[in-house]
Short mmCIF file of C-alpha atoms and ligand atoms in Angstrom, two decimals:
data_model
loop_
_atom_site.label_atom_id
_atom_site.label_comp_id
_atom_site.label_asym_id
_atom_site.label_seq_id
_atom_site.Cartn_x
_atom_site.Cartn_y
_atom_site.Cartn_z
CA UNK A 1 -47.73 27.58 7.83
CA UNK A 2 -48.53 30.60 10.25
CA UNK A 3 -46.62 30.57 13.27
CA UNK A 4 -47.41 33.64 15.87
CA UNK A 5 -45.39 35.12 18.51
CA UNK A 6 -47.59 37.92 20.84
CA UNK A 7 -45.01 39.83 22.33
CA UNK A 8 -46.44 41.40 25.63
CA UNK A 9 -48.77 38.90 26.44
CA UNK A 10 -49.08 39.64 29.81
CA UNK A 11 -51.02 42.94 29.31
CA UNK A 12 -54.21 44.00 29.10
CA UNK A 13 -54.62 43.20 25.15
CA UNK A 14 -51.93 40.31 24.89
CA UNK A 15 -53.66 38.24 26.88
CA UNK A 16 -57.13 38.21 25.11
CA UNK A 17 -55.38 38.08 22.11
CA UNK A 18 -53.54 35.42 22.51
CA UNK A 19 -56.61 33.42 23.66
CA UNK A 20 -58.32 34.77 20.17
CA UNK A 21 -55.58 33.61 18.27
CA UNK A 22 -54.87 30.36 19.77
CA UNK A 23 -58.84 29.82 19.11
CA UNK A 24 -58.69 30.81 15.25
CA UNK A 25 -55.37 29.46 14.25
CA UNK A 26 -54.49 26.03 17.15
CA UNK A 27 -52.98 26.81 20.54
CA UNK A 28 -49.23 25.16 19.30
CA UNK A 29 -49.57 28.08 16.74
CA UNK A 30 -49.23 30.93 18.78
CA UNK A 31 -46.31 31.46 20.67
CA UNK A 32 -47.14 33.79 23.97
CA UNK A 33 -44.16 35.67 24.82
CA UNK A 34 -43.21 38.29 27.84
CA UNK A 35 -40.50 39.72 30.09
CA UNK A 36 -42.15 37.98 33.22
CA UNK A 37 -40.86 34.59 34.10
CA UNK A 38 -44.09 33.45 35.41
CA UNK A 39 -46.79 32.38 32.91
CA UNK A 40 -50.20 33.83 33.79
CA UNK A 41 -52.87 30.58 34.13
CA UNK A 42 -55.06 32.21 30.51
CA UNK A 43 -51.57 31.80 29.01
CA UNK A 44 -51.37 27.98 29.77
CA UNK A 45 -53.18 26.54 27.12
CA UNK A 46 -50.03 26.72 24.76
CA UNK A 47 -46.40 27.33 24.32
CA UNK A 48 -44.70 30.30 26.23
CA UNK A 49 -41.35 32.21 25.96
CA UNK A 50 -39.43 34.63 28.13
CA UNK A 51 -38.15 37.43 26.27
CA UNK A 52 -37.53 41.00 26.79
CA UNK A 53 -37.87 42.66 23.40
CA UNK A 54 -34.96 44.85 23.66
CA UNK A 55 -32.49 41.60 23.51
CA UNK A 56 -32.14 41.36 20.49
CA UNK A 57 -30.45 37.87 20.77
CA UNK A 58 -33.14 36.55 22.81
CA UNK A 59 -35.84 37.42 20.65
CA UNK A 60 -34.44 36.49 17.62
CA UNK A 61 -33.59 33.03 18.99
CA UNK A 62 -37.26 32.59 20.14
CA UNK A 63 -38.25 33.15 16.57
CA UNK A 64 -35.81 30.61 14.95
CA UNK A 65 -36.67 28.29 17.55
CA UNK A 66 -40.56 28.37 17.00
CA UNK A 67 -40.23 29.43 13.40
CA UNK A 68 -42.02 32.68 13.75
CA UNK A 69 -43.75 33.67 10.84
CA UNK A 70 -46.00 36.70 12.44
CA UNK A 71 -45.23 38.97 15.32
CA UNK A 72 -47.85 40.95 17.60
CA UNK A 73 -45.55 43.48 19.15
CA UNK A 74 -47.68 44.81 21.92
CA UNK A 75 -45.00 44.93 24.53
CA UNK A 76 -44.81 49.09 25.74
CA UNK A 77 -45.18 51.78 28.44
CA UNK A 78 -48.68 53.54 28.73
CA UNK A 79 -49.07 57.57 28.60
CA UNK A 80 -49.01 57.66 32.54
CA UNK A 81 -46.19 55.44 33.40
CA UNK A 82 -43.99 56.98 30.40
CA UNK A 83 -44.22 60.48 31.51
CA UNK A 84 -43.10 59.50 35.13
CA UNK A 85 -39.85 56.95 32.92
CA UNK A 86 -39.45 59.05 29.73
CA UNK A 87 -36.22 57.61 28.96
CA UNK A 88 -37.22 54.10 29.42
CA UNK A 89 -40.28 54.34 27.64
CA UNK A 90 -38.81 55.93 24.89
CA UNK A 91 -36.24 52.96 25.00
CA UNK A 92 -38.42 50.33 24.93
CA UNK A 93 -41.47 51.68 22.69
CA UNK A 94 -38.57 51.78 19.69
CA UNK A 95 -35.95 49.38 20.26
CA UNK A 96 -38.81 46.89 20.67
CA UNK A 97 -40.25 48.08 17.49
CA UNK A 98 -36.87 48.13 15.70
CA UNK A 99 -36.18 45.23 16.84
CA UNK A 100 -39.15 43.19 14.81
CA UNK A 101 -39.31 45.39 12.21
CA UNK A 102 -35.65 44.60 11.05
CA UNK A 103 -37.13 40.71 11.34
CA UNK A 104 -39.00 41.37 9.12
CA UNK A 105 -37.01 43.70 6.60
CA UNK A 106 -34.21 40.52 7.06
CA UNK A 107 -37.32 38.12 5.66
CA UNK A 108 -36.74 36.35 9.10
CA UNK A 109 -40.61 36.82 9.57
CA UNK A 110 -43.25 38.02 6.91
CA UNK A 111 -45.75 40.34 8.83
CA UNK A 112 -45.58 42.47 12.21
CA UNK A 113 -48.62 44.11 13.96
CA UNK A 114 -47.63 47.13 16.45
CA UNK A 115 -50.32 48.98 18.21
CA UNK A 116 -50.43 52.82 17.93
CA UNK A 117 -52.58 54.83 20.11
CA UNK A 118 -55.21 58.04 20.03
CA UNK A 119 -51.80 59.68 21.85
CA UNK A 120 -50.25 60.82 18.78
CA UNK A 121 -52.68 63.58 18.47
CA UNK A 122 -52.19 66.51 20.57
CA UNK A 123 -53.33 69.99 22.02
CA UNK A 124 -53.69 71.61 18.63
CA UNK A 125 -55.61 68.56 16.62
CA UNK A 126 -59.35 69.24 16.21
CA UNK A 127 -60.64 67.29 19.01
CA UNK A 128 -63.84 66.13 17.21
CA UNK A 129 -64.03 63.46 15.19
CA UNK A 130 -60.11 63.48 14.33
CA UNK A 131 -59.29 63.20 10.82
CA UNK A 132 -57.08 60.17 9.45
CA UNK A 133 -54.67 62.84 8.44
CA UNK A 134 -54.44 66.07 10.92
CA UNK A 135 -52.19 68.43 13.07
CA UNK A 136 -50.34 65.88 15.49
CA UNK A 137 -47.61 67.38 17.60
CA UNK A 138 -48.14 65.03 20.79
CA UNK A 139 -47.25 66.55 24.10
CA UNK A 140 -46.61 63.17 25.88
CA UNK A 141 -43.48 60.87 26.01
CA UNK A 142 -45.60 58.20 24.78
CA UNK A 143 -47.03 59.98 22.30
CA UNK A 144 -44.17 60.92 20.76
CA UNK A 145 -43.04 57.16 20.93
CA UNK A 146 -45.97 55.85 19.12
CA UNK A 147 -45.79 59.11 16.49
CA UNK A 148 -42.20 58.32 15.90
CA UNK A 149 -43.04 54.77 15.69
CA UNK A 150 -46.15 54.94 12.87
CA UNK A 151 -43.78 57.00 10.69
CA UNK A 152 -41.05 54.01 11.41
CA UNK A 153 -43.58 51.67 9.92
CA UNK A 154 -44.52 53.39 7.11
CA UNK A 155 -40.51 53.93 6.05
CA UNK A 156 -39.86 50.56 6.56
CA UNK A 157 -43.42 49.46 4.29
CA UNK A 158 -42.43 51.92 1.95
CA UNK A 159 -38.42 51.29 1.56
CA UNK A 160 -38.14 47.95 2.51
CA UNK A 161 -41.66 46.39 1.30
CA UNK A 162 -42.07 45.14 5.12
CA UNK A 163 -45.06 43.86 5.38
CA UNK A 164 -46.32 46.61 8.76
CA UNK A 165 -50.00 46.88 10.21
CA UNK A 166 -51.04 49.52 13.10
CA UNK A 167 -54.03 50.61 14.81
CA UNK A 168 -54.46 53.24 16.39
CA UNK A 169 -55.93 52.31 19.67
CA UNK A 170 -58.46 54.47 21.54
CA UNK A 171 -58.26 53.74 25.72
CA UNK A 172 -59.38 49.89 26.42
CA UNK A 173 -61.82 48.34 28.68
CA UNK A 174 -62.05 44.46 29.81
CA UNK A 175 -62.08 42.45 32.30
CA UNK A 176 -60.26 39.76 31.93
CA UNK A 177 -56.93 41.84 32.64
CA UNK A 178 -56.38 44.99 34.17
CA UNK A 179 -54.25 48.03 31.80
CA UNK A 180 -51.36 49.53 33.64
CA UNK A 181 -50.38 53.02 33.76
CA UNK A 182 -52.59 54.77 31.16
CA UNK A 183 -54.79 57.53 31.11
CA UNK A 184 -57.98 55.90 29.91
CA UNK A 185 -57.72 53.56 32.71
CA UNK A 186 -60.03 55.39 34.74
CA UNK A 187 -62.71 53.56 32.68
CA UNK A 188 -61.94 50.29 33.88
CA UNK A 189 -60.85 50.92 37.24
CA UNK A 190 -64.49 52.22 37.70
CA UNK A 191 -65.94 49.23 37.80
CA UNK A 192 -63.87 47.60 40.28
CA UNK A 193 -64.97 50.09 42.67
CA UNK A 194 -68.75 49.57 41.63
CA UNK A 195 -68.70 45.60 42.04
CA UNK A 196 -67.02 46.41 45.67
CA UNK A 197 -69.59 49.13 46.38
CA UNK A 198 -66.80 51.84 46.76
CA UNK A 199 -66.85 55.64 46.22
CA UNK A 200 -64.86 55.79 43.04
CA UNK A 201 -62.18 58.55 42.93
CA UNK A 202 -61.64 59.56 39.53
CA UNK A 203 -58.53 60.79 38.08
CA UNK A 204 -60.31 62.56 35.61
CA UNK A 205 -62.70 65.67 35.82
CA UNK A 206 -66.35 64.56 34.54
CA UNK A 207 -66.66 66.16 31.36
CA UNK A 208 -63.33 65.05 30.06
CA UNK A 209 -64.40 62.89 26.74
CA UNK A 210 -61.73 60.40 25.77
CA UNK A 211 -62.59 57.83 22.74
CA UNK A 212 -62.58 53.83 23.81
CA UNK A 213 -63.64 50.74 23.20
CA UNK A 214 -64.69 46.98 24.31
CA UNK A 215 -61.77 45.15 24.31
CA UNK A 216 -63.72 41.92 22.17
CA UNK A 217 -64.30 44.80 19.23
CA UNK A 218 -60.30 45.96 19.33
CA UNK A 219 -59.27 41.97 19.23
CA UNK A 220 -61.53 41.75 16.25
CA UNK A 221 -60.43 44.68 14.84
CA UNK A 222 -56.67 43.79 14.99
CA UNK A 223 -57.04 40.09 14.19
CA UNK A 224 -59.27 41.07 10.87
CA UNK A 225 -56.30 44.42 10.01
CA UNK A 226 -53.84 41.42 9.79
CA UNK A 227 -56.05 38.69 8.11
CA UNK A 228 -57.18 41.20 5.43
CA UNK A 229 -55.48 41.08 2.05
CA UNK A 230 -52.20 43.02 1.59
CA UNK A 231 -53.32 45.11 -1.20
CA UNK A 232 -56.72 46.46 1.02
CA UNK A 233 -54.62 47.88 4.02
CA UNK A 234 -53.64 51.16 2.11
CA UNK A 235 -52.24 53.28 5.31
CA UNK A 236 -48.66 52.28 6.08
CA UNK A 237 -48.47 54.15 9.56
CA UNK A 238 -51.65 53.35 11.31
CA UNK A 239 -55.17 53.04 10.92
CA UNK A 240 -57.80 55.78 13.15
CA UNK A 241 -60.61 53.26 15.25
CA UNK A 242 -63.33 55.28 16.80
CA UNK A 243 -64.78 53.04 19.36
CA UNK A 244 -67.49 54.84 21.52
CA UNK A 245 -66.56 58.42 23.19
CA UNK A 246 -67.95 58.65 26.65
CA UNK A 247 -67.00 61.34 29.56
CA UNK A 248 -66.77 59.93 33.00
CA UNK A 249 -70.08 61.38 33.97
CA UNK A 250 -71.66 59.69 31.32
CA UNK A 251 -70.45 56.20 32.19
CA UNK A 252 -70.77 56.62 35.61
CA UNK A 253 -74.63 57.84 35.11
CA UNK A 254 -74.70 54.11 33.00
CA UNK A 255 -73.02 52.16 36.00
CA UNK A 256 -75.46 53.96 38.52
CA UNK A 257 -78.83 52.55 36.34
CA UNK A 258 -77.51 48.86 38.18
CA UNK A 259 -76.42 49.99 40.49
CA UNK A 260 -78.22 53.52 42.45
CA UNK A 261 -76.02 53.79 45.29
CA UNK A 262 -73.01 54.30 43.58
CA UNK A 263 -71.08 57.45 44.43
CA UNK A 264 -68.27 58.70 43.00
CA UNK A 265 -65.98 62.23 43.24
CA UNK A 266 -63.60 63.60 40.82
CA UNK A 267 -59.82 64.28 41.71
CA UNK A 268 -57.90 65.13 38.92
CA UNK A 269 -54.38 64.22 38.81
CA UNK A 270 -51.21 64.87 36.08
CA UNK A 271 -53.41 62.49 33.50
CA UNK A 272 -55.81 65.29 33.30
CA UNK A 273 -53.56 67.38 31.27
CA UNK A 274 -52.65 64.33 29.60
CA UNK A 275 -56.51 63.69 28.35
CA UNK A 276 -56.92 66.98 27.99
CA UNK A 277 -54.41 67.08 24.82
CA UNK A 278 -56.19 63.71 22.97
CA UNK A 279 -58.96 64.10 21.18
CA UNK A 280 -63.18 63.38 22.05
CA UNK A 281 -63.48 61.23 19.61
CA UNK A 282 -62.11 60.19 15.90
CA UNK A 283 -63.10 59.37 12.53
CA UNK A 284 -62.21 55.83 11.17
CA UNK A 285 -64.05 56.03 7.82
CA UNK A 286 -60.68 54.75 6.54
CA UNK A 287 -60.83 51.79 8.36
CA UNK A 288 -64.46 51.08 7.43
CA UNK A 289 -63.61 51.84 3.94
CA UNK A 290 -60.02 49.92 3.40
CA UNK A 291 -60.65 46.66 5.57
CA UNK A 292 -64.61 46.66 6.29
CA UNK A 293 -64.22 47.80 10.28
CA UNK A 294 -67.74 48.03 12.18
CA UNK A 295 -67.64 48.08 15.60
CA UNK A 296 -70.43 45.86 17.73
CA UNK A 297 -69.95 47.01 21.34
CA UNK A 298 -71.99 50.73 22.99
CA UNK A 299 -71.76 51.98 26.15
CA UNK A 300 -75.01 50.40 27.32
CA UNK A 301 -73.64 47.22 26.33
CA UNK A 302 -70.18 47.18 27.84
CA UNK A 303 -71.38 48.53 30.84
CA UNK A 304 -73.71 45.66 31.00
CA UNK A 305 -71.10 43.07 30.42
CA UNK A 306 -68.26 44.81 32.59
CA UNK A 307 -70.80 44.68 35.67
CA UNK A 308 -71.60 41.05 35.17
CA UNK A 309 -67.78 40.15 34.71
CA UNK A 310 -65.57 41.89 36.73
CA UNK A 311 -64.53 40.28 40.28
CA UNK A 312 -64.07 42.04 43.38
CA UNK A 313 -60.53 40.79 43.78
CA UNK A 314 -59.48 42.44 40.83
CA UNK A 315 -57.80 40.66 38.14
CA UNK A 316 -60.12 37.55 36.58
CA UNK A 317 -56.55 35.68 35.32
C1 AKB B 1 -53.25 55.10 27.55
O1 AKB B 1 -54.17 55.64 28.19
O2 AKB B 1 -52.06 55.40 27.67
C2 AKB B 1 -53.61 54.04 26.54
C3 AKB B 1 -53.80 54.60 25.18
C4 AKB B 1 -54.94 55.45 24.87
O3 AKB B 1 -53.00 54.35 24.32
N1 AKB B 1 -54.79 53.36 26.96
#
């Protein structure tokens, strides 16, 4: 019987994927689980459970309690927010991750998902179309986290037959939750400041090309890297996903087609250096190959859907 715990589900991707899961596999099966003691209303619809991550107690008696038998750990500091709390975000991007992974090497659960990121490239990996397997050397504190980290998971696959999955995650966009502190944000923020008719300030210069993606293909993409058989999934560490690679003139010349009067100006902050050291865009033949990956979602189309979605208040949960 598969029992699933989302650690993080407060964020920008716990909270969609929670409401994926609960869809596929019955809202008592999946377990939504965060530091914050209050419950966010798209986290209702089944049960919830108060944990910080690095308590090892506590999290270990929330998965004898419920019976755990997968975890999503997606609980972690963005590039942004890290570099201004190295320490901390070192702390909890790998006590979190030891944490569940030693579940799971101790049998207590039988399979762990933990996001990795575009970040652990760096300034000397080719910046087109990134390889699978390149130069890495991050420059960032969370870079180095989630680097550290895939290398973690592939030990632990390798020496202790933990069953470990990982995506690499290129910078998110939604609307049903807003991301916090990371350097693709830009690309969601955006459209906040379209719906209110606002000059958008960008943190980014306008020909800075970052790779993302519609948050419906990445919940797709990490639900169908877990369901897929054991033998398929081949890399240990993580798995490259492309997405779409846009600059922030491009999708703010896509934004303007709705809506004409829509101005924006380009102030570059410290996140420019940080974008400046990820790559354009990456190759995820691997994923094609190993699990069948195809994304769904363009530019056109999630600028289309962001515009009808997003609220002027902010936040839609
Ligand atoms: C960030 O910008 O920090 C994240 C990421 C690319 O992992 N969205």
């Amino acid at each position: 019987m598969k029992k699933i715990m989302v650690i993080g589900a407060s964020g920008q991707i716990g909270t969609e994927l929670v409401v994926a899961l609960r869809e596929q596999f019955g809202h008592e099966n999946v377990v939504a689980s965060d530091v914050k003691d209050t419950v966010k209303e798209a986290l209702k619809g089944g049960p919830y459970e108060q944990v910080d991550v690095m308590d090892n107690e506590a999290l270990k008696a929330a998965v004898n309690k419920h019976a755990i038998t997968e975890i999503y750990l997606l609980a972690a500091l963005l590039s942004g927010t890290a570099e201004k709390h190295p320490e901390f975000a070192w702390k909890l991007n790998m006590e979190g991750l030891f944490n569940v992974l030693n579940l799971a090497k101790d049998k207590v659960i039988k399979k762990v998902f933990w996001p990795s990121s575009i970040a652990v490239f760096g300034p000397n990996t080719p910046k087109n179309n990134t390889p699978q397997y390149t130069i890495m050397e991050p420059s960032t504190v969370y870079g180095i986290s989630k680097l550290a980290g895939e290398r973690w998971c592939e030990y632990y696959a390798k020496q202790y037959d933990v069953d470990v999955r990982s995506i690499r995650y290129p910078g998110l966009i939604s609307y049903t939750s807003l991301p916090g502190g990371g350097t693709t944000d830009y690309a969601v923020d955006i459209f906040y400041s379209a719906k209110r008719n606002e000059k958008y300030s960008c943190f980014l210069t306008e020909k800075t090309a970052l790779p993302m993606m519609y948050m419906e293909d990445a919940i797709r993409a990490t639900i169908s890297l877990m369901e897929a058989p054991r033998d398929t999934i081949k890399i240990k560490s993580s798995y490259n996903l492309g997405g779409i690679s846009f600059t922030p003139e491009e999708i703010y010349a896509e934004i303007k087609k709705s809506k004409p009067d829509f101005e924006i100006e380009y102030t570059p902050d410290f996140r420019q250096k940080i974008a400046d050291s990820w790559p354009s865009s990456i190759d995820d033949t691997d994923a094609q190959n190993d699990w069948g990956w195809k994304g769904k979602y363009n530019l056109e189309k999630l600028c289309k859907i962001m515009l009808e979605n997003v609220l002027d208040t902010g936040i839609n949960v």
